[in-house]
CSV table of C-alpha atoms in Angstrom, one decimal:
chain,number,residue,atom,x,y,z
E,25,UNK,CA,75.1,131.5,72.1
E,26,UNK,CA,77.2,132.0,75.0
E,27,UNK,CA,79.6,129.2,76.2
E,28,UNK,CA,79.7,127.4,79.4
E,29,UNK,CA,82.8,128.1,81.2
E,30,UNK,CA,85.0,125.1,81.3
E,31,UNK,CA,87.9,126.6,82.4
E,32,UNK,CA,89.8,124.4,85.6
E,33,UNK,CA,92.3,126.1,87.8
E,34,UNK,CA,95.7,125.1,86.5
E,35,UNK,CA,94.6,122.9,84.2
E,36,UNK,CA,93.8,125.1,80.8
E,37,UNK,CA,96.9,124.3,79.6
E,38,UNK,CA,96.2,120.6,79.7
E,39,UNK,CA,92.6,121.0,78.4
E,40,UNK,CA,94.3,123.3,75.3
E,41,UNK,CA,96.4,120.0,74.6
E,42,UNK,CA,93.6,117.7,74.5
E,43,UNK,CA,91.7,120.5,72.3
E,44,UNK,CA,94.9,120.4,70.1
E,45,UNK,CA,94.8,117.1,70.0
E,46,UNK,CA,91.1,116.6,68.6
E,47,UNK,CA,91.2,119.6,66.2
E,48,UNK,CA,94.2,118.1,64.6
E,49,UNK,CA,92.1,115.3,63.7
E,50,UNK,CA,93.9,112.2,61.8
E,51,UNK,CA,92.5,109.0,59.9
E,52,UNK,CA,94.2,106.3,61.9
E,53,UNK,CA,92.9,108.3,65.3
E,54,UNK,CA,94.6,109.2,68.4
E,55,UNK,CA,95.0,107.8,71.8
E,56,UNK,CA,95.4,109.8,74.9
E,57,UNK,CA,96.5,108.5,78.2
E,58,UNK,CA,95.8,111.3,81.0
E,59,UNK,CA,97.8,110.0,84.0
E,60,UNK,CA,97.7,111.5,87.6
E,61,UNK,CA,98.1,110.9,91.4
E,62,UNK,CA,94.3,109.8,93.2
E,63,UNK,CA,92.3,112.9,93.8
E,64,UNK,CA,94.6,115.1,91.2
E,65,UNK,CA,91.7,115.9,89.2
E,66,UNK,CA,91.4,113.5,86.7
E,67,UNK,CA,87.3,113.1,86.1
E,68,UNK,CA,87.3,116.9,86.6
E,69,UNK,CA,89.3,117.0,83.7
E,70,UNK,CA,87.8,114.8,81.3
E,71,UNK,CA,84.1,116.3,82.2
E,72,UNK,CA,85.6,119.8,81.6
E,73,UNK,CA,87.1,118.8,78.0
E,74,UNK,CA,83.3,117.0,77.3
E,75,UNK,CA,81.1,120.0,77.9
E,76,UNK,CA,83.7,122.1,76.2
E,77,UNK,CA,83.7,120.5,72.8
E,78,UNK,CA,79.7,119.6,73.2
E,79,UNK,CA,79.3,123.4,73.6
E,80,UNK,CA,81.1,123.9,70.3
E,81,UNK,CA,79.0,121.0,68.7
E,82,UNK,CA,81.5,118.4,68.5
E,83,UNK,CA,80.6,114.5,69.3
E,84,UNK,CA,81.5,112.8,73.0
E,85,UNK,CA,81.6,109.6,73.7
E,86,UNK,CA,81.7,109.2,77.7
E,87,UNK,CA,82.4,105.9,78.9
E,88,UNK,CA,82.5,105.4,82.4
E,89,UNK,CA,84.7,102.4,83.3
E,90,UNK,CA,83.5,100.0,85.4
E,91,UNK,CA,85.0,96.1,87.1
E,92,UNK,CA,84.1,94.7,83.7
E,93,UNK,CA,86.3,91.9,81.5
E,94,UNK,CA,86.1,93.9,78.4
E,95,UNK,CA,83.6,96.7,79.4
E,96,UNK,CA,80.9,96.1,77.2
E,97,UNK,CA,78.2,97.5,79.7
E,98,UNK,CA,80.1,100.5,79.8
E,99,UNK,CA,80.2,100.7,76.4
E,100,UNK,CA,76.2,100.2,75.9
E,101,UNK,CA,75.6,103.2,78.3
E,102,UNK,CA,77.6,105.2,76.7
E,103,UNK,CA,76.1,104.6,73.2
E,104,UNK,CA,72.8,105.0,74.3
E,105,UNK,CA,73.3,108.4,76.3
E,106,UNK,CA,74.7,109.1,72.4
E,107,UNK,CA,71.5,108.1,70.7
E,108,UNK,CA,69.6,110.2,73.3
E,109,UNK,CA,71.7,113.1,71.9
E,110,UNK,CA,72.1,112.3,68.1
E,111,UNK,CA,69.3,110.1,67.3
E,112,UNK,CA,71.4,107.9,65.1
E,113,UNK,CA,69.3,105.2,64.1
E,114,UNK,CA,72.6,103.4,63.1
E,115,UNK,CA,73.5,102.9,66.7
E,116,UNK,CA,70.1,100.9,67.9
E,117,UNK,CA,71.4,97.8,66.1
E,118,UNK,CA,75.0,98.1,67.8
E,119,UNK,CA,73.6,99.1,70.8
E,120,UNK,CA,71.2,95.9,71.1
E,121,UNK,CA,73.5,93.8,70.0
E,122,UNK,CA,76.2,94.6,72.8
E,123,UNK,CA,73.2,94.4,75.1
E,124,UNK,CA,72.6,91.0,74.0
E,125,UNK,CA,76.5,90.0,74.1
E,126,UNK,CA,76.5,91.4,77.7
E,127,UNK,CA,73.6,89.9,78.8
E,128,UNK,CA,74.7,86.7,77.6
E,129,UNK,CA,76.2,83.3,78.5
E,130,UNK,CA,79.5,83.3,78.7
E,131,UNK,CA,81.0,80.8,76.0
E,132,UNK,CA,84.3,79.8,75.1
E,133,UNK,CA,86.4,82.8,76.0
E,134,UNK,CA,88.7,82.9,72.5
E,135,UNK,CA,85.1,83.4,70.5
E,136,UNK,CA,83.7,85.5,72.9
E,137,UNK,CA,86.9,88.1,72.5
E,138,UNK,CA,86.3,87.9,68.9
E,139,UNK,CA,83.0,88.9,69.1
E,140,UNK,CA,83.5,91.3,71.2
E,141,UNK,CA,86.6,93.0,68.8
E,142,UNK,CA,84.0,92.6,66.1
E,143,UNK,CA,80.9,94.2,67.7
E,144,UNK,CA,83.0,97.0,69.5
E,145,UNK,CA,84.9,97.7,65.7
E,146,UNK,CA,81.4,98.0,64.3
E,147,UNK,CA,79.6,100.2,66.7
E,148,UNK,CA,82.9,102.6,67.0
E,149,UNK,CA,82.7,102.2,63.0
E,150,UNK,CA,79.6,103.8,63.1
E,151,UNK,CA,80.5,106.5,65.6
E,152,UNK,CA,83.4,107.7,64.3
E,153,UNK,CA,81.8,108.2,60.2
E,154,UNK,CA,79.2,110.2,61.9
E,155,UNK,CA,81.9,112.8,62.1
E,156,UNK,CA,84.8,114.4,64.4
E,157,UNK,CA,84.3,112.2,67.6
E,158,UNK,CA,86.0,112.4,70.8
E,159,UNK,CA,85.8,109.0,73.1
E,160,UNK,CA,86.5,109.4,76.6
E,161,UNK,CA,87.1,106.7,79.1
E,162,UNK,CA,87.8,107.6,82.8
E,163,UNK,CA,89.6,105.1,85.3
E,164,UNK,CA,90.2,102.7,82.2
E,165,UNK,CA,91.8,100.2,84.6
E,166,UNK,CA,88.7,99.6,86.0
E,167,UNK,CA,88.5,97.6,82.8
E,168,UNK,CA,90.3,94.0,83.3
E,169,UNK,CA,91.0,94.1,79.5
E,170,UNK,CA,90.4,97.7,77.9
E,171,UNK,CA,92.6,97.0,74.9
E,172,UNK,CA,89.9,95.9,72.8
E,173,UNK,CA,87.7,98.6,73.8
E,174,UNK,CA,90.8,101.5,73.3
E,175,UNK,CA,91.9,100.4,69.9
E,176,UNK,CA,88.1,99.6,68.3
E,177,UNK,CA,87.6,103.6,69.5
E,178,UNK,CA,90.9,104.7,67.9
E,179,UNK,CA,90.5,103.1,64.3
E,180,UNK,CA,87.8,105.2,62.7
E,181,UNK,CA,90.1,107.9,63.4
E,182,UNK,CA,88.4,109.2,67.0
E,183,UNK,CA,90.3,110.9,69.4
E,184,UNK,CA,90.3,108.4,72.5
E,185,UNK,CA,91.2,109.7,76.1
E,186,UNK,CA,91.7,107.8,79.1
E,187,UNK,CA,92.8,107.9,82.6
E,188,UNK,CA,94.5,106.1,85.0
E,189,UNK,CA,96.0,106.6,88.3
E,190,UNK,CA,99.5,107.0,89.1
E,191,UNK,CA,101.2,104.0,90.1
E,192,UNK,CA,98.8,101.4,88.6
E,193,UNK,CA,101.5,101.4,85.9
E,194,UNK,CA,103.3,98.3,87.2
E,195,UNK,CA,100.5,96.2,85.7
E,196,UNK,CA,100.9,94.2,82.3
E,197,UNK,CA,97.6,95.8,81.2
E,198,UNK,CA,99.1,99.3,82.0
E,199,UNK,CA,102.6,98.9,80.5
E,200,UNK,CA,100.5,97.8,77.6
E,201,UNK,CA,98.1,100.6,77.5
E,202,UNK,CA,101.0,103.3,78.0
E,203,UNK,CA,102.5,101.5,75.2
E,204,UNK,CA,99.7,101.6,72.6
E,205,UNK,CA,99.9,105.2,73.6
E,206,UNK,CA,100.0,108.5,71.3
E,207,UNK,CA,101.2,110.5,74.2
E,208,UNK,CA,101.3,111.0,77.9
E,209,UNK,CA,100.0,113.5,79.9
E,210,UNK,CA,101.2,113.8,83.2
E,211,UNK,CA,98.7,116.0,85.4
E,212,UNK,CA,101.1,118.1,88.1
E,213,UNK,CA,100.4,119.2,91.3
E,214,UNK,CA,98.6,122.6,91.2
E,215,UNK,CA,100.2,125.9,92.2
E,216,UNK,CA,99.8,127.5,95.7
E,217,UNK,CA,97.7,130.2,93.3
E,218,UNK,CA,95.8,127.5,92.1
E,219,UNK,CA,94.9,125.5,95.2
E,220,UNK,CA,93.9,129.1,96.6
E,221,UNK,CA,91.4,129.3,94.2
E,222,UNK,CA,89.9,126.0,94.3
E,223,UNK,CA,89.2,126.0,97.9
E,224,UNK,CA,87.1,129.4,97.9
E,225,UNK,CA,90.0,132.1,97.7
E,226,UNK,CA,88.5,133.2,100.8
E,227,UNK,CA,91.3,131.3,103.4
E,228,UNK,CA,93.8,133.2,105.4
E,229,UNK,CA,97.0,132.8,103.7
E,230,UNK,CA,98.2,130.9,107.4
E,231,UNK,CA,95.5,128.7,106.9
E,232,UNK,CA,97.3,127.3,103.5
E,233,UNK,CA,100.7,127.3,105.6
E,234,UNK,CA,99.4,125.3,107.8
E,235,UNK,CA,97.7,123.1,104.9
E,236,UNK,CA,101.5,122.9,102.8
E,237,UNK,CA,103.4,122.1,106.1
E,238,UNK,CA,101.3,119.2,106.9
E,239,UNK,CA,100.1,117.7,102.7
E,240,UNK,CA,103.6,117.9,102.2
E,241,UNK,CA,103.5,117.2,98.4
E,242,UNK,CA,99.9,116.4,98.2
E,243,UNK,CA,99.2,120.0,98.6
E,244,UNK,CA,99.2,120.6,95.1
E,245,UNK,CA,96.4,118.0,95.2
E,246,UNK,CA,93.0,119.1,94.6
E,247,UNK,CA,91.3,116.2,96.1
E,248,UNK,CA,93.4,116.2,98.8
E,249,UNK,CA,93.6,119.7,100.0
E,250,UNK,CA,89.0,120.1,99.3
E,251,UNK,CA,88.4,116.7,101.4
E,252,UNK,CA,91.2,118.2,104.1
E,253,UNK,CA,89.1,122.1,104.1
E,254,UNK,CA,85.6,120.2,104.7
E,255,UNK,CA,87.4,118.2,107.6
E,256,UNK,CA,88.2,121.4,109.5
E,257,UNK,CA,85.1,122.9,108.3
E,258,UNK,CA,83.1,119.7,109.6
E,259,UNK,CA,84.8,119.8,113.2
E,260,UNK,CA,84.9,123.6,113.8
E,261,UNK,CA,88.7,124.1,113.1
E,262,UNK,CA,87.8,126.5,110.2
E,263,UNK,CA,86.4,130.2,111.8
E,264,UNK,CA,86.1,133.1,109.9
E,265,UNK,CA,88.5,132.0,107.6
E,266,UNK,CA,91.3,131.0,109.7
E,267,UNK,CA,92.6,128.0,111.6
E,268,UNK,CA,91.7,127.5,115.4
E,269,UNK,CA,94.0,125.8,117.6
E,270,UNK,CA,96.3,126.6,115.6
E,271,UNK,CA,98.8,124.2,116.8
E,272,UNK,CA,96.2,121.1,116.9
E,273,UNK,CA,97.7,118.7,114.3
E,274,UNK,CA,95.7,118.8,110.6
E,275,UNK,CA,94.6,115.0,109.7
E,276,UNK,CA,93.6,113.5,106.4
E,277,UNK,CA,90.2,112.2,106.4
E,278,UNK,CA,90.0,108.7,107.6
E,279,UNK,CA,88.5,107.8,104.1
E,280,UNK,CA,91.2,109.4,101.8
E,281,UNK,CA,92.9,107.3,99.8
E,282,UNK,CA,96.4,107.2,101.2
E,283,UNK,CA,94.8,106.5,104.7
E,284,UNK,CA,93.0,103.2,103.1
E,285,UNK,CA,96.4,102.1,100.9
E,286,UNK,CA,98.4,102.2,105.0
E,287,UNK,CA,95.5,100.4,106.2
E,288,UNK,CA,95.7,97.7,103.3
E,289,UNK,CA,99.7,97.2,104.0
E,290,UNK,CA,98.5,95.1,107.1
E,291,UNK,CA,98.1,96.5,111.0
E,292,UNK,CA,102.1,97.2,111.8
E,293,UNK,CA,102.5,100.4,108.8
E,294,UNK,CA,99.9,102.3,111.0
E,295,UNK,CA,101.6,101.9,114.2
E,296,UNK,CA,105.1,102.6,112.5
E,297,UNK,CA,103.7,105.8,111.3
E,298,UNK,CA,102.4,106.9,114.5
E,299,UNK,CA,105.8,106.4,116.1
E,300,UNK,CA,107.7,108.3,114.0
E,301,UNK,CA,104.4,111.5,114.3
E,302,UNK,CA,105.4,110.7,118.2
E,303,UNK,CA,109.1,111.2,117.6
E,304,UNK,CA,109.5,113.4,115.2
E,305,UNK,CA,111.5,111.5,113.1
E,306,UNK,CA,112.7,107.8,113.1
E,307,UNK,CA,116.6,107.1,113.2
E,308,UNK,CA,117.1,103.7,111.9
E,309,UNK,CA,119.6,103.2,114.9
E,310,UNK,CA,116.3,103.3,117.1
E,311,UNK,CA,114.2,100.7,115.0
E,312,UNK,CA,115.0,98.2,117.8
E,313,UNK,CA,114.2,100.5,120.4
E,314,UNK,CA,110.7,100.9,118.8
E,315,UNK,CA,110.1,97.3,118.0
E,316,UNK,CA,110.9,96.7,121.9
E,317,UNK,CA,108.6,99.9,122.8
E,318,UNK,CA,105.7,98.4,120.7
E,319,UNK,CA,106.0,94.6,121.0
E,320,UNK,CA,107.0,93.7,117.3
E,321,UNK,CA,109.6,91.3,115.8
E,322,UNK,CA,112.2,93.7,114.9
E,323,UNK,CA,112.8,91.6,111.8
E,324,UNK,CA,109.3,92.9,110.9
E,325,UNK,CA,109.6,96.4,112.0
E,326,UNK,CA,112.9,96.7,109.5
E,327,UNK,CA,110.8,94.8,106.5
E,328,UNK,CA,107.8,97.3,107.1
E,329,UNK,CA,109.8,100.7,107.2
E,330,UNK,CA,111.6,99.4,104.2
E,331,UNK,CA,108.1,99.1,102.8
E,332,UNK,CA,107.0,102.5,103.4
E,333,UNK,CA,110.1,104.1,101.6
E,334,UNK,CA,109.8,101.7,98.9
E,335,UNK,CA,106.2,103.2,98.9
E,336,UNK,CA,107.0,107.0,99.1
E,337,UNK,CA,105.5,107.0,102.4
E,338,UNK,CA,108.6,107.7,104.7
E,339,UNK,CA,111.6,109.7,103.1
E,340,UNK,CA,115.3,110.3,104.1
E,341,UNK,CA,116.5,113.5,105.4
E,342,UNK,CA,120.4,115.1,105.0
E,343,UNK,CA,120.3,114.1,108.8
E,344,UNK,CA,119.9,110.1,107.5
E,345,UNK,CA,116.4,110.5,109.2
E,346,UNK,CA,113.3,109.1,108.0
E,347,UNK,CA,110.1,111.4,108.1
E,348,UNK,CA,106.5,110.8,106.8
E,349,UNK,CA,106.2,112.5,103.6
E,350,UNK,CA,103.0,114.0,104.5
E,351,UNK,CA,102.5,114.7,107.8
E,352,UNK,CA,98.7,115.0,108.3
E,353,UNK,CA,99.1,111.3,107.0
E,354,UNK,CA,101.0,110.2,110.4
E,355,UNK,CA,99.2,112.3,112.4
E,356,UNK,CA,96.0,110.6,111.5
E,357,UNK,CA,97.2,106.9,112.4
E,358,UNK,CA,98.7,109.0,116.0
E,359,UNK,CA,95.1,110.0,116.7
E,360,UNK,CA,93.6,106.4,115.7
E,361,UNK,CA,96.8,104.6,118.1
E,362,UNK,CA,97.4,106.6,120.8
E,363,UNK,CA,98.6,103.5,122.8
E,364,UNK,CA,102.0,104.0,120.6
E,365,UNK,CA,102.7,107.4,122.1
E,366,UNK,CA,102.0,106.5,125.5
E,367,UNK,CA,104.7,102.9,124.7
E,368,UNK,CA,107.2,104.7,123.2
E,369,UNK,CA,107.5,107.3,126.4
E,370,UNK,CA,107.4,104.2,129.0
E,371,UNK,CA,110.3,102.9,130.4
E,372,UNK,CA,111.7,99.8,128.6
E,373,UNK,CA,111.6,96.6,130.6
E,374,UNK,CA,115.0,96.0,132.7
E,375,UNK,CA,116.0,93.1,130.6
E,376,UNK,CA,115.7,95.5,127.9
E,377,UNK,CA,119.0,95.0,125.4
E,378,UNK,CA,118.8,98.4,124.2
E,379,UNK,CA,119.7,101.6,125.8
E,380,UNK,CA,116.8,103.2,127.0
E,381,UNK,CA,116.5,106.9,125.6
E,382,UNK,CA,113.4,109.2,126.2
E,383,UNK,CA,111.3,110.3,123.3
E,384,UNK,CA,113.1,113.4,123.3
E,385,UNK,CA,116.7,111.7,123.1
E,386,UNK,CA,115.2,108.9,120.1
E,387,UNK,CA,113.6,112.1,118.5
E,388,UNK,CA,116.8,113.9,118.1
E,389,UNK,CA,119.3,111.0,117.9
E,390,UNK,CA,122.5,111.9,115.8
E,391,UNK,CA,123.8,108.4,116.4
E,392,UNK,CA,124.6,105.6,113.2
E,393,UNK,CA,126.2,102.5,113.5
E,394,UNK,CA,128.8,101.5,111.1
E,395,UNK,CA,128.1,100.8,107.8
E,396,UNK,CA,129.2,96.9,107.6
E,397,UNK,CA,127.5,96.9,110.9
E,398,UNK,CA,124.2,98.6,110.0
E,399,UNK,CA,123.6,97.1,106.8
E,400,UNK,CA,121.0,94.2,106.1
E,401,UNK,CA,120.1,91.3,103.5
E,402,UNK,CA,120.0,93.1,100.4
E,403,UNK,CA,116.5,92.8,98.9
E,404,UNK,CA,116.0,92.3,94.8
E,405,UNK,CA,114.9,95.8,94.5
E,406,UNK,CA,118.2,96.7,96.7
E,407,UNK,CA,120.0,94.2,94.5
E,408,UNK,CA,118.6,96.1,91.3
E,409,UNK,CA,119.4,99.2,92.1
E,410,UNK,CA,123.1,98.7,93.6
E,411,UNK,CA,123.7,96.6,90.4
E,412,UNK,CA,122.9,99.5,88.4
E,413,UNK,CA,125.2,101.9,90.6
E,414,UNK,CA,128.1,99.7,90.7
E,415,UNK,CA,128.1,100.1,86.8
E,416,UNK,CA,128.5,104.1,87.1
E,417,UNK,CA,124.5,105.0,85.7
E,418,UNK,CA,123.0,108.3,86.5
E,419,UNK,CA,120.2,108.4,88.3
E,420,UNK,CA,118.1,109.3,85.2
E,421,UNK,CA,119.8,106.6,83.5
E,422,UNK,CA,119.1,104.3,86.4
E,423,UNK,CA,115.4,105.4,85.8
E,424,UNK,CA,115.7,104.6,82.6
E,425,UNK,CA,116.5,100.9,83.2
E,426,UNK,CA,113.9,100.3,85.4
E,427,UNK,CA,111.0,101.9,84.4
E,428,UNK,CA,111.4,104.3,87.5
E,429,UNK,CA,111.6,108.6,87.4
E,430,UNK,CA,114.7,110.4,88.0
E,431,UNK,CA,113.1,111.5,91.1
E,432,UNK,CA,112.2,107.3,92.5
E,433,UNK,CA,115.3,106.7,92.3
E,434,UNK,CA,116.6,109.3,94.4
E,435,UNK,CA,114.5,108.4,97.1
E,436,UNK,CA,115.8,104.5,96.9
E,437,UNK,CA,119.2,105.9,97.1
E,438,UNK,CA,118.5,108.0,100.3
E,439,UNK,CA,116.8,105.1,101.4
E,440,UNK,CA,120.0,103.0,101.1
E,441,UNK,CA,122.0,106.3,102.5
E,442,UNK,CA,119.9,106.1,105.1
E,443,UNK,CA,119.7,102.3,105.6
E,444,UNK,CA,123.3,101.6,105.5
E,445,UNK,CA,125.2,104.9,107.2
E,446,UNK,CA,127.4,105.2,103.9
E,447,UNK,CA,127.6,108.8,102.5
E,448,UNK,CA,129.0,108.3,99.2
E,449,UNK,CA,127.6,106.3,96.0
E,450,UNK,CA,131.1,104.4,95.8
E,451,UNK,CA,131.3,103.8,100.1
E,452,UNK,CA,127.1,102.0,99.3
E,453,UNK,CA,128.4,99.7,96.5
E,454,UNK,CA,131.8,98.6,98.7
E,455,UNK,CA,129.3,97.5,101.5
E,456,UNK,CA,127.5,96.3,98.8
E,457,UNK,CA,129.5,94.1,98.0
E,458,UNK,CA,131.3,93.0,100.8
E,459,UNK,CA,131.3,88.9,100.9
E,460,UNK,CA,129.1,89.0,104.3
E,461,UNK,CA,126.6,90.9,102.9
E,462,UNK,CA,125.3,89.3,99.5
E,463,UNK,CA,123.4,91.2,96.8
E,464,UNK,CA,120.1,89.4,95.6
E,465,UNK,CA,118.0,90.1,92.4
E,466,UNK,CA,119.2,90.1,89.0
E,467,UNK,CA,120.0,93.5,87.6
E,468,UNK,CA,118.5,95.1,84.7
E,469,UNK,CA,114.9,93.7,86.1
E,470,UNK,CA,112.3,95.9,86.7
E,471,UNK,CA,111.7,96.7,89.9
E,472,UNK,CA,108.3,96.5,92.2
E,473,UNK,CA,109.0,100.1,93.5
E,474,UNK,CA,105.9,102.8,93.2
E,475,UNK,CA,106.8,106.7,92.4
């Protein structure tokens, strides 16, 4: 009998872990946490690792997540689409009786969780003495509480996968999960090879230039880069494989996920990103100058950019610039506000108390204010991380402390480079702590800051 391919661009070596992973087999079971970025490939990969070991005859439990308190309906579909494969007759009785415990009344919450334990330990009881079961469950977060669920699965000695999204990790539910957790695994952005073959192969190569200049880092993600192709396919800017108007600016779908999280910030994150597509970049120096151009409170403006750098969103360059991160990001809100172009090139008003520059002149501004001058409140994230410094951590061991990567933490601190003027680690913790300028937050506590 021949196989069905299962094979994923740049992901076999994941799928050979998983594979690993359930051959090993153990008595107490395993638990798997797949984590990855929105549109990384995540159900791809758990669909691919099901039809793989169902080809080779092995048992696959697929439970599809959904806004459930424990995720017993989940749990009933899945069971049933694995009596339609089995047969087991030992499943009808577990099956109707999570049906009934769905369908119920709710009634005092304490003995409905111990119902629920003791159903789901009985039906996954029954599973996993069947023989070598694998129990998937995609977008487990979905689940308010999927603890239960996750550790009924593991006992009879399955294998249990789930997924979750990058950054829903700040959660009590999550930090739980990721502690109850066998092992990690962190789904990376594809190679340039890979993404070539994912969208067709058939792309000239300036076509994926143009594609890595303006994803920036979500390039190496799938979702990101297919839904980008069928946008220029969709509006003609795909011909014969390459690009026209080659100089037009490449959007993100309005609907991508990264559009909706700007849009959910409030209305001033979109305009802010649509300046600094206008300008080029965004000099703190020329905050004001924006806020004025636009019509915000500047006390706003500086809370919102802070915002987007706490997010990932905007990021410092050696220059002590802040850019969008991905670019087809801020030229999406640029098309959607083109009022904030046409502001930013007007003329301020004469009793304007700010010099008044030219796009041109904000867009390559060189100029920084001192740091005791530049510097704001500290926030409790600020107050967090300049605590840590102060002591003499590492970045990594700054990570470390507050749950963050290496690589989080560098960004906060070119944030703070960028926020304050200073150049060194030692001139950011002297303005730090200089008596006008008062460090909140207690240190050591983790921080609200998203990789």
């Amino acid at each position: 009998m021949t196989r069905e391919k299962t094979a994923i661009a740049g992901r076999d070596e994941v799928l050979a872990e998983l594979w690993t992973a359930l051959s090993s087999g153990t008595k107490h079971g395993r638990l798997l946490v797949v984590r990855g970025a929105q549109g990384i490939g995540r159900t791809r990969l758990l669909e691919a690792a099901a039809r793989r070991w169902l080809s080779r005859g092995l048992r696959v439990t697929q439970v599809h997540a959904g806004r459930e308190r424990y995720g017993i309906g989940a749990v009933v579909d899945a069971l049933r689409a694995d009596f339609d494969r089995s047969g087991e007759p030992a499943l009808i009785e577990c099956i109707s009786a999570l049906a009934r415990l769905r369908d119920g009344e709710p009634a005092d919450q304490g003995a409905r969780f111990v119902t629920v334990v003791d159903e789901f330990n009985r039906a996954f009881g029954q599973i996993g003495g069947i023989g070598q079961t694998a129990v998937l469950v995609d977008d487990v977060l979905e689940i308010a509480d999927p603890v239960p669920l996750l550790l009924a699965a593991r006992r009879p000695g399955c294998l249990v996968v789930a997924s979750l999204r990058t950054g829903s990790e700040t959660s009590s539910v999550a930090r739980e999960l990721l502690e109850l957790a066998d092992e990690v695994l962190d789904l990376d952005p594809l190679r340039n090879a890979d993404v070539a073959t994912i969208t067709g192969g058939d792309l000239d190569e300036s076509v994926h230039e143009a594609l890595h200049a303006a994803l920036g880092p979500l390039y190496g993600n799938p979702g990101a880069v297919l839904a980008t192709v069928q946008e220029l396919r969709d509006h003609g800017r795909i011909v014969d494989h390459r690009l026209t108007a080659a100089d037009a600016e490449i959007e993100l779908p309005a609907d991508h996920d990264l559009v909706l999280r700007v849009r959910r910030l409030g209305a001033l994150p979109p305009r802010l990103l649509a300046a600094v597509a206008a300008l080029g970049a965004l000099d703190l120096d020329d905050v004001p100058l924006v806020a004025r151009a636009l019509g915000d409170d500047l006390a706003e403006c500086e809370r919102v950019v802070d915002e987007l750098v706490e997010e990932g969103l905007l990021v410092g360059d050696e220059g002590r610039q802040l850019r969008c991160s991905c670019p087809a990001l801020a030229a999406t809100f640029a098309r959607q506000q083109r009022d904030v172009a046409r502001r930013l090139a007007a003329p301020p008003p004469s009793d304007a108390k700010v010099p008044a520059r030219s796009m041109t002149a904000v867009a390559s501004s060189g100029s920084r204010l001192q740091p005791a001058a530049r510097a704001q409140a500290w926030s409790a994230a600020d107050g967090r991380l300049l605590g840590l410094i102060s002591s003499g951590l590492t970045n990594r061991q700054i990570g470390s402390k507050l749950g963050l990567s290496e690589k989080t933490v560098e960004n906060q601190l070119t944030r703070l480079f960028a926020k304050t003027g200073c150049r060194s680690r030692v001139e950011l913790v002297t303005v730090a702590n200089a008596p006008r300028l008062p460090v909140g937050g207690a240190v050591g506590n983790r921080t609200s800051l998203t990789a």
